[in-house]
CSV table of N, CA, C and O in Angstrom, one decimal:
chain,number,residue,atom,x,y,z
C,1,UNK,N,232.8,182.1,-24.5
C,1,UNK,CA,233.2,183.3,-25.2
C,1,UNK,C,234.1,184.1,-24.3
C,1,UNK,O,233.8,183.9,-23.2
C,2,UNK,N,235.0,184.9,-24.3
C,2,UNK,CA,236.1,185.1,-24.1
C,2,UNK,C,236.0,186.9,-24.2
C,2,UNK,O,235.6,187.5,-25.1
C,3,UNK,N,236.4,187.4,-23.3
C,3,UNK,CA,236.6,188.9,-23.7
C,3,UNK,C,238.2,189.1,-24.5
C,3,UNK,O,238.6,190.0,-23.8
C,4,UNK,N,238.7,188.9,-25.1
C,4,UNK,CA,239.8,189.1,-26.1
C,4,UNK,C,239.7,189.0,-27.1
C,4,UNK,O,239.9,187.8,-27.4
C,5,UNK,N,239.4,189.8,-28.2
C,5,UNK,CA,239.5,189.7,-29.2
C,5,UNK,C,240.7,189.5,-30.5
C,5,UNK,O,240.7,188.9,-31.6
C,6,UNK,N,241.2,190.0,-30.0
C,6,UNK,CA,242.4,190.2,-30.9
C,6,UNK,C,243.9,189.1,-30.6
C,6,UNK,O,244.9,188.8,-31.3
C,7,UNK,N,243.4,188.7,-29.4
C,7,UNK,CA,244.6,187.6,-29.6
C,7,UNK,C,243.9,186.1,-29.1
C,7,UNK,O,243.3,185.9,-28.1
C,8,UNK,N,244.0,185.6,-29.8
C,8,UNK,CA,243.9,183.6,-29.6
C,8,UNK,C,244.5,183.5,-28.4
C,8,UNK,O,243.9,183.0,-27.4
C,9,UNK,N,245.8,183.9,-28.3
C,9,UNK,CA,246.3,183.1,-26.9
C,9,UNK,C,245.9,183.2,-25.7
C,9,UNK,O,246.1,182.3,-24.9
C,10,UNK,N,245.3,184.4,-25.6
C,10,UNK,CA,243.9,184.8,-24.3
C,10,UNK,C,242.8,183.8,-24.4
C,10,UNK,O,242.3,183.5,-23.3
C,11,UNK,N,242.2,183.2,-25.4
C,11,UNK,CA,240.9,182.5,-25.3
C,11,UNK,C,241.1,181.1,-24.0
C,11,UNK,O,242.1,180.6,-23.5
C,12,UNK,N,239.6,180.9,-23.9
C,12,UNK,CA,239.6,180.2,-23.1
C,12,UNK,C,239.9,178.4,-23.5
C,12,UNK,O,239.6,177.6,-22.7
C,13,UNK,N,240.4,178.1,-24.4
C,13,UNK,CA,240.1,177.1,-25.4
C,13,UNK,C,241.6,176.5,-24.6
C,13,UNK,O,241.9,175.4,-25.1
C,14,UNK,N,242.5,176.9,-23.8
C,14,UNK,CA,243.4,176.0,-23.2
C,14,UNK,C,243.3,175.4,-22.3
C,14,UNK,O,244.4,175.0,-21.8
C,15,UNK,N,241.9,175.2,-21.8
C,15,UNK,CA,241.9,173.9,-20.2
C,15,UNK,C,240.8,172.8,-21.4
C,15,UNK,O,240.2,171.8,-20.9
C,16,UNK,N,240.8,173.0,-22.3
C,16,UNK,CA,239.4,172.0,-22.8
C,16,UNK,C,240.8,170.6,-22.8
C,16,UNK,O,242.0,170.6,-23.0
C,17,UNK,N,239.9,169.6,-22.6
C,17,UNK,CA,240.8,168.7,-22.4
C,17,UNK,C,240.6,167.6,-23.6
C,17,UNK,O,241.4,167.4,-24.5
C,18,UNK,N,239.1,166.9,-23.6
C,18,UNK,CA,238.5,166.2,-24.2
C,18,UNK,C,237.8,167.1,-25.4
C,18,UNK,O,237.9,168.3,-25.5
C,19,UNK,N,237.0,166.2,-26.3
C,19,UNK,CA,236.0,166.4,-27.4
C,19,UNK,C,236.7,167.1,-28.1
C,19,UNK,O,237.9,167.2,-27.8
C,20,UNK,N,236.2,167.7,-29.3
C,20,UNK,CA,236.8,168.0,-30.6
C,20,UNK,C,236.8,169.5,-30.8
C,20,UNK,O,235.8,170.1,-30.3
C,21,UNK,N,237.7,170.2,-31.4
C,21,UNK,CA,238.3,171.6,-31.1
C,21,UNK,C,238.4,172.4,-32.9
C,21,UNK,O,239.2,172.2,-33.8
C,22,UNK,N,237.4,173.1,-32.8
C,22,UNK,CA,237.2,173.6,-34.2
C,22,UNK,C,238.5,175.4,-34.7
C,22,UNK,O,238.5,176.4,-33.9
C,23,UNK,N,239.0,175.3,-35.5
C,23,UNK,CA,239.5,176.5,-35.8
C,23,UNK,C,239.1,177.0,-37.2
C,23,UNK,O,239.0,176.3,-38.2
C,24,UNK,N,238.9,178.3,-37.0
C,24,UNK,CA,238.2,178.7,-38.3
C,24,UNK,C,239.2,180.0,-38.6
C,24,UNK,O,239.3,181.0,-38.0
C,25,UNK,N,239.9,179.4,-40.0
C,25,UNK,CA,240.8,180.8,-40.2
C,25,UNK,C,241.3,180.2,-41.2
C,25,UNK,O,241.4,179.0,-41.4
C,26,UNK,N,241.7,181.7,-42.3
C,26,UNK,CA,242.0,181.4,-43.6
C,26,UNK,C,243.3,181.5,-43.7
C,26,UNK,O,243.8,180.8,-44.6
C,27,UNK,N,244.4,182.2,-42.8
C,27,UNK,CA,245.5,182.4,-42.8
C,27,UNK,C,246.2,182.5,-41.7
C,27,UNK,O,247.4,182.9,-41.9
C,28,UNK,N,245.9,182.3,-40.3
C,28,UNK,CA,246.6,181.9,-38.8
C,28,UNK,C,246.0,180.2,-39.2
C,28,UNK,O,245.0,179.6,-39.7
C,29,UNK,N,247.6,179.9,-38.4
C,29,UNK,CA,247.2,178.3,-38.4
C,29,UNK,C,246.9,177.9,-36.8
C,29,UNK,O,247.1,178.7,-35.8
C,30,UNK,N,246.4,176.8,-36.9
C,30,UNK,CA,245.8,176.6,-36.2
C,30,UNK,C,246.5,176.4,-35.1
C,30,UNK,O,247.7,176.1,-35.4
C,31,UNK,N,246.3,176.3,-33.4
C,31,UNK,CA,247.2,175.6,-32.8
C,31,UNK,C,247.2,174.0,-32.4
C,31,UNK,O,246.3,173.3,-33.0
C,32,UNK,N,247.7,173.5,-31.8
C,32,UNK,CA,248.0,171.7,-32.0
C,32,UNK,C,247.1,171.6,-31.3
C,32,UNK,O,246.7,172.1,-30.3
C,33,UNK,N,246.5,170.5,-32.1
C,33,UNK,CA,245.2,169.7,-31.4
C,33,UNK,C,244.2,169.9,-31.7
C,33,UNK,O,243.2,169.3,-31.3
C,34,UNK,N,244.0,171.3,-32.9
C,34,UNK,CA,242.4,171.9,-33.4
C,34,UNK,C,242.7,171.6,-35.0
C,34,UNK,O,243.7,171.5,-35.7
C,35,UNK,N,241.2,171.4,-35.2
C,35,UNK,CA,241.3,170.6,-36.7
C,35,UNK,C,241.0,172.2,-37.4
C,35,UNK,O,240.3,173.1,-36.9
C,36,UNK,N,241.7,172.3,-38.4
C,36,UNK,CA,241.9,173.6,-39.0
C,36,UNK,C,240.8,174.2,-40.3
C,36,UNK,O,241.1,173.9,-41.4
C,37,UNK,N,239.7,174.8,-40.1
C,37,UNK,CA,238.8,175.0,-41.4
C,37,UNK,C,239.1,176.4,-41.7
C,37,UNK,O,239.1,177.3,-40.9
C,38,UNK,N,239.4,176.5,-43.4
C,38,UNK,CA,239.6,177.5,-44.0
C,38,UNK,C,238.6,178.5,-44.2
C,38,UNK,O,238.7,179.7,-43.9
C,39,UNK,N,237.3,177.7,-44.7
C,39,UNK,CA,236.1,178.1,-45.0
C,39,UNK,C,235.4,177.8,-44.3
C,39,UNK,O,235.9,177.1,-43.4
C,40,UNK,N,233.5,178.3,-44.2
C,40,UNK,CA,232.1,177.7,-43.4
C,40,UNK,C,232.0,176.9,-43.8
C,40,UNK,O,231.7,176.0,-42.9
C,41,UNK,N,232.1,176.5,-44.9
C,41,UNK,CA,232.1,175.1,-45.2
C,41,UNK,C,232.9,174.0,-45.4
C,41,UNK,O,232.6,173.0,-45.9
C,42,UNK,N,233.9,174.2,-45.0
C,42,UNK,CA,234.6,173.4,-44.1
C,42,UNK,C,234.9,173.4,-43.0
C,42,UNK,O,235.8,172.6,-42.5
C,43,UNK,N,234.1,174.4,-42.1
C,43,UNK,CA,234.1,174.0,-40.6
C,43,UNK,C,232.8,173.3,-40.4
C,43,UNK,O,232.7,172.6,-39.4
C,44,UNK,N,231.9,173.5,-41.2
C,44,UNK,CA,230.4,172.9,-41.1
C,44,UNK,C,230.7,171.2,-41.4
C,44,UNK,O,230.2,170.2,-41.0
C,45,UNK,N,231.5,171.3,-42.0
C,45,UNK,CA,231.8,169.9,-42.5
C,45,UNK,C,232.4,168.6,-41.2
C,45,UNK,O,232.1,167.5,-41.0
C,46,UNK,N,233.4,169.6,-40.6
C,46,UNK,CA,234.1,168.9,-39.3
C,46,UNK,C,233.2,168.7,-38.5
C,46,UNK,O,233.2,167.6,-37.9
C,47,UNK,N,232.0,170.1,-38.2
C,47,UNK,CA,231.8,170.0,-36.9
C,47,UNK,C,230.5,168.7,-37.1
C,47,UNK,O,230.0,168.1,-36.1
C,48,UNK,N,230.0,168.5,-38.6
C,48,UNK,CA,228.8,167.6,-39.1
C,48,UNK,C,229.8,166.0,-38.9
C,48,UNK,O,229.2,164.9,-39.0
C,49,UNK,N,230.8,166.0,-38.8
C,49,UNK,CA,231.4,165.1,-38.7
C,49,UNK,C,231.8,164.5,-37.0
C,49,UNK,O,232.2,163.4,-36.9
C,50,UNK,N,231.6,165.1,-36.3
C,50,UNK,CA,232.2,165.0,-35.4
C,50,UNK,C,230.8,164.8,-34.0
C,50,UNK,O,229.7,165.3,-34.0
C,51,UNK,N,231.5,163.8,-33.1
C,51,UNK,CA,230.6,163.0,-32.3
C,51,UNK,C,230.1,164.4,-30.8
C,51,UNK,O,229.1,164.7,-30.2
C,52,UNK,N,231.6,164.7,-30.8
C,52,UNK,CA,231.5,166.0,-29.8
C,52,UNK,C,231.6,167.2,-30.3
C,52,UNK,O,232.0,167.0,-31.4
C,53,UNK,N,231.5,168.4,-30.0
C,53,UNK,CA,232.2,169.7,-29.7
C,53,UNK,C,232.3,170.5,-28.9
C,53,UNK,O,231.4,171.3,-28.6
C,54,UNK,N,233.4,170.7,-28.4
C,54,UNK,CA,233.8,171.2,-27.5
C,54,UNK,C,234.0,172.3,-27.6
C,54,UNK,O,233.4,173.0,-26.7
C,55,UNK,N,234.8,172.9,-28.5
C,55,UNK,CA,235.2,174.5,-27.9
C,55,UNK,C,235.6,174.7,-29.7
C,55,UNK,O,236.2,173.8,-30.3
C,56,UNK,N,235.1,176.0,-30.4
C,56,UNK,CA,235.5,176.7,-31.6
C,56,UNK,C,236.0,178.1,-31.6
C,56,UNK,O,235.8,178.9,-30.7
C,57,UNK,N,236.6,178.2,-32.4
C,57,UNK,CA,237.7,179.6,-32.3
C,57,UNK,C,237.6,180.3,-33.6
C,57,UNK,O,238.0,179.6,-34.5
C,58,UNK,N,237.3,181.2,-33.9
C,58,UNK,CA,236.5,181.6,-35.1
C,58,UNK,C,237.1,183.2,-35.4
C,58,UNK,O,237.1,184.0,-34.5
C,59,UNK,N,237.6,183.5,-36.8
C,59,UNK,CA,237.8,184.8,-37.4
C,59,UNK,C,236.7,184.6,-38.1
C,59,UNK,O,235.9,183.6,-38.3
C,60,UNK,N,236.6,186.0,-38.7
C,60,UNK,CA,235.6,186.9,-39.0
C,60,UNK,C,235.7,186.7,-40.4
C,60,UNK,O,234.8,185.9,-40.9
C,61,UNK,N,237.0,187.6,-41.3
C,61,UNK,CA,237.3,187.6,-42.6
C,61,UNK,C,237.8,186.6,-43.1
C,61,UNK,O,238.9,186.3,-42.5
C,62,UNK,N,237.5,186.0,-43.9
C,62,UNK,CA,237.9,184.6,-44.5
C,62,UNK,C,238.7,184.8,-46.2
C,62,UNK,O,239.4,184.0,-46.7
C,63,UNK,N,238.6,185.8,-46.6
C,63,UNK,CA,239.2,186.0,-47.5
C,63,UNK,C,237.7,186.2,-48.8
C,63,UNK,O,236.6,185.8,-48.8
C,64,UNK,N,238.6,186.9,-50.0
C,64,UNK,CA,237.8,187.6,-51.2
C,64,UNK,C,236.8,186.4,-51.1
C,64,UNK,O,237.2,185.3,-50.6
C,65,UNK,N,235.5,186.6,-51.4
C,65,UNK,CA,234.5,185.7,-52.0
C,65,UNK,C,233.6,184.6,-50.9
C,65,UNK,O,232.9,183.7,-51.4
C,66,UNK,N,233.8,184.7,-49.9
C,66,UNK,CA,233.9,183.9,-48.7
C,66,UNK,C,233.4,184.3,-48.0
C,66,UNK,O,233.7,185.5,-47.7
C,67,UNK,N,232.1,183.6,-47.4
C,67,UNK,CA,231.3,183.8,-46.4
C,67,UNK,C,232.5,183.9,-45.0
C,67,UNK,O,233.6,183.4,-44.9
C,68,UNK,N,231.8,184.9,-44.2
C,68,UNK,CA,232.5,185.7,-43.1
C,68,UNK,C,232.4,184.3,-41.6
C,68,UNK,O,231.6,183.3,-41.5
C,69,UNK,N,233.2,184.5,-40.8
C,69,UNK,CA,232.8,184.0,-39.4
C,69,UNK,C,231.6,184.0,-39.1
C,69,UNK,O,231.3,183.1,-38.3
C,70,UNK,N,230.5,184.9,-39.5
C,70,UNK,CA,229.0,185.3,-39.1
C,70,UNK,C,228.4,184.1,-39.7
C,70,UNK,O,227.5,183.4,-39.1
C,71,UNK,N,228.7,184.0,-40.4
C,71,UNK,CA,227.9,182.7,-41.4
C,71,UNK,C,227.9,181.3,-41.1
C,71,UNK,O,227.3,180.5,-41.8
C,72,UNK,N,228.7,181.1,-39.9
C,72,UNK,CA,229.3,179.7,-38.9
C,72,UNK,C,228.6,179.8,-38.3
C,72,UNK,O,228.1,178.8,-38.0
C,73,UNK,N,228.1,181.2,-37.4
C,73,UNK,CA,227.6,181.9,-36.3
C,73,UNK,C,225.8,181.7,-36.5
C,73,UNK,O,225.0,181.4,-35.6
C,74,UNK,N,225.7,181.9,-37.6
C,74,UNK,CA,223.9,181.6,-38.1
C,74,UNK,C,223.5,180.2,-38.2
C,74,UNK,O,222.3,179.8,-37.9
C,75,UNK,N,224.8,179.3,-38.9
C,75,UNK,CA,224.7,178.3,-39.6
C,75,UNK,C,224.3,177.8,-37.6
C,75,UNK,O,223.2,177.3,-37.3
C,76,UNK,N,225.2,178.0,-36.8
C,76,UNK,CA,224.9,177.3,-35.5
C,76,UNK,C,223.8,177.5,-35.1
C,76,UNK,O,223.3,176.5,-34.5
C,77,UNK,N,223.2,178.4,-35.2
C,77,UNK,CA,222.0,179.3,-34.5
C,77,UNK,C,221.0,178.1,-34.8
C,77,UNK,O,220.5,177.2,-34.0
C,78,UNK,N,220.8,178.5,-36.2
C,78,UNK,CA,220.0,177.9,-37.2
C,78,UNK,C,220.1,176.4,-37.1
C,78,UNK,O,219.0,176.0,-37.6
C,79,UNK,N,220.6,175.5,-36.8
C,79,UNK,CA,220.6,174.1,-36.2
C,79,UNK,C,221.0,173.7,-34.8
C,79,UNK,O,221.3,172.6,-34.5
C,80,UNK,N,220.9,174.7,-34.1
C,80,UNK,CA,221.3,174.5,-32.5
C,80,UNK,C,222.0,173.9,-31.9
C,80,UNK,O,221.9,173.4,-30.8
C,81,UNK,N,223.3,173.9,-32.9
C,81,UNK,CA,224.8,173.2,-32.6
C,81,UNK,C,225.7,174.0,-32.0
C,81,UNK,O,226.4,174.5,-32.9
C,82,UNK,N,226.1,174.4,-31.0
C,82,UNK,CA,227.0,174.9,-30.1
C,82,UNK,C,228.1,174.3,-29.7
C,82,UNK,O,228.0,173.1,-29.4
C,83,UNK,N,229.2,175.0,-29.6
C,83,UNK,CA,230.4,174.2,-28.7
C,83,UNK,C,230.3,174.8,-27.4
C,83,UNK,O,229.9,176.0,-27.3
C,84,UNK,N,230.8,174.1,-26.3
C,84,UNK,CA,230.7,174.1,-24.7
C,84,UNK,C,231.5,175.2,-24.6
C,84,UNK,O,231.6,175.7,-23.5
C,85,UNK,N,232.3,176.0,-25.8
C,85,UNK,CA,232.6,177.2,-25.3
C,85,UNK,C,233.5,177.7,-26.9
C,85,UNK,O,234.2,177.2,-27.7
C,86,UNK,N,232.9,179.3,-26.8
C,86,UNK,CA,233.5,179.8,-28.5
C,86,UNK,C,234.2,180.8,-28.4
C,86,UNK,O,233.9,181.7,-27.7
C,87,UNK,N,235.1,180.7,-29.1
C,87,UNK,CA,236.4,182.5,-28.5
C,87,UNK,C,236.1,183.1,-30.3
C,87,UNK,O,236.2,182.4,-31.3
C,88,UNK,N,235.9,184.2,-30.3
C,88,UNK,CA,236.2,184.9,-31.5
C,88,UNK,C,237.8,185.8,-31.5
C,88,UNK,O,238.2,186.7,-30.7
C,89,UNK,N,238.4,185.0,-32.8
C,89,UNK,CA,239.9,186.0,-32.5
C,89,UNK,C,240.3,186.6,-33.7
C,89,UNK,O,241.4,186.5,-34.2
C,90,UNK,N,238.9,187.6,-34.3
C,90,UNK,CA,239.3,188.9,-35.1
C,90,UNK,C,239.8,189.9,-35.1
C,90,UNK,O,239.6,190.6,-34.1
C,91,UNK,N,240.7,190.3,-36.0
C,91,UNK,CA,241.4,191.8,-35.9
C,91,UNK,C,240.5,192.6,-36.0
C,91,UNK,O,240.7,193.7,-35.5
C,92,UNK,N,239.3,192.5,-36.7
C,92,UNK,CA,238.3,193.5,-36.6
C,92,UNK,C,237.8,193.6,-35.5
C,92,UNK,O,237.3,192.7,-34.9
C,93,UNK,N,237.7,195.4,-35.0
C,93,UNK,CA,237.0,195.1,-33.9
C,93,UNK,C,235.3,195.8,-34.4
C,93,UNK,O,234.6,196.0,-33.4
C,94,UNK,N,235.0,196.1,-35.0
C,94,UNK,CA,233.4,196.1,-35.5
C,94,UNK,C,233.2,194.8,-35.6
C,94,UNK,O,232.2,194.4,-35.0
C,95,UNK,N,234.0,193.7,-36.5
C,95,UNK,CA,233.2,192.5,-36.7
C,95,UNK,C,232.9,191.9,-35.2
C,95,UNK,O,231.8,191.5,-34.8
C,96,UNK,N,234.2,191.8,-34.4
C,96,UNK,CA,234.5,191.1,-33.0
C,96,UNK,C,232.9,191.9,-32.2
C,96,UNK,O,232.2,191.3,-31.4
C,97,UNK,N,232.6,193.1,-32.7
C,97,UNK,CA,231.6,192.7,-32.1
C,97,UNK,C,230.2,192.8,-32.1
C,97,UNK,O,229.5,193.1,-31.2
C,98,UNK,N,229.8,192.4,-33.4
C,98,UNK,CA,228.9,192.1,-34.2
C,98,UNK,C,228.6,190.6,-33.8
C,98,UNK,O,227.5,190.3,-33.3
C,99,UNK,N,229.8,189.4,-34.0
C,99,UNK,CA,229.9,188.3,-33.5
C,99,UNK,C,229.7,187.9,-31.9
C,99,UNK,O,229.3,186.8,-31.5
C,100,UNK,N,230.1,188.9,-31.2
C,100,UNK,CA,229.7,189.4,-29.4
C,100,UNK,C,228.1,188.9,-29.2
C,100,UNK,O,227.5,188.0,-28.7
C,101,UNK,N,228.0,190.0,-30.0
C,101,UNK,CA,226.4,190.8,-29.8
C,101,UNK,C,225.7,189.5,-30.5
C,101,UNK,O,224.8,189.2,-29.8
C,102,UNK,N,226.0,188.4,-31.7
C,102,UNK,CA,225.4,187.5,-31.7
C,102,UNK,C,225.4,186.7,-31.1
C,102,UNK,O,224.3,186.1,-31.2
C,103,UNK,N,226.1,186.3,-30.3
C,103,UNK,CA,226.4,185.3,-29.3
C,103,UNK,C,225.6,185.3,-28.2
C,103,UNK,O,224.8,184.5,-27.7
C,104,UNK,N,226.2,187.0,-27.5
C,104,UNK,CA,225.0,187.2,-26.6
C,104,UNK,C,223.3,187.4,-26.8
C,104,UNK,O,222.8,187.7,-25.7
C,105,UNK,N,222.7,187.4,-27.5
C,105,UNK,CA,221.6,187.1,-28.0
C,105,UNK,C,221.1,185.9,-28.1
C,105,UNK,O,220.1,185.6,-27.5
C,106,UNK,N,221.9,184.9,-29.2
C,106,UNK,CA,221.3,183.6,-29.1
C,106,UNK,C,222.1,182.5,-28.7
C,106,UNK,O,221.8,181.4,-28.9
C,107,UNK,N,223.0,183.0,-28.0
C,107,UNK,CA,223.8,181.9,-27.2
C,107,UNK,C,224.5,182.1,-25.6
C,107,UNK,O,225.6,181.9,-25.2
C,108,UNK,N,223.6,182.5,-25.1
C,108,UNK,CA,223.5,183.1,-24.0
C,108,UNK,C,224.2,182.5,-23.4
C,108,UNK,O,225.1,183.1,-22.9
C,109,UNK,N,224.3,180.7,-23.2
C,109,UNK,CA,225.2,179.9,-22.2
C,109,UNK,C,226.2,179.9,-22.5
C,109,UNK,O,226.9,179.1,-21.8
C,110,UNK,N,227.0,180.4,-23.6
C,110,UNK,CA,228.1,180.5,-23.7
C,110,UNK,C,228.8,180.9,-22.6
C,110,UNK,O,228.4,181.8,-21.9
C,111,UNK,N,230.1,180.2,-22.2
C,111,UNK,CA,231.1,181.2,-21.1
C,111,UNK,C,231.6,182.5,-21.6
C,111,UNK,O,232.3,183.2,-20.9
């Protein structure tokens, strides 16, 4: 987890080398090399697909009707799937740290 909220290009997500690289966003694309989920349920889908996880990068607002970034956040909690390291890169900064404050709570080993 990363202290930057507001910009992706501060996160820590550029030494991961190996394993599989989640991005969660309805409308920033993704950068090269991260498999791109619009929705929770299409990042739940990648990450249920996938042998590793390495590192996820997650917005908040997903658009009208759409479970929020929080909802990836519980969905992890709630089956004890973590990546070796998670950046949140909302323009919100009440959600950015709502999503913090989750992290630090139940995912303490996060970086």
């Amino acid at each position: 987890m990363t202290d930057h909220p507001h910009n992706p290009e501060h996160s820590n997500h550029g030494r991961v080398i190996d394993g599989l690289l989640r991005w969660l966003d309805d409308t920033r694309p993704a950068p090269p090399g991260w498999a791109h989920a619009h929705t929770v349920d299409d990042a739940i889908t990648l990450i249920r697909a996938a042998t590793t996880f390495t590192a996820a990068d997650l917005d908040h607002w997903l658009g009208p009707g759409q479970d929020t970034g929080m909802a990836l956040l519980d969905w992890m909690r709630a089956t004890h799937t973590w990546p070796h390291r998670l950046n949140i890169h909302t323009s919100d900064p009440t959600a950015y740290d709502q999503m913090r404050n989750h992290l630090r709570t139940h995912a303490p080993h996060l970086p």
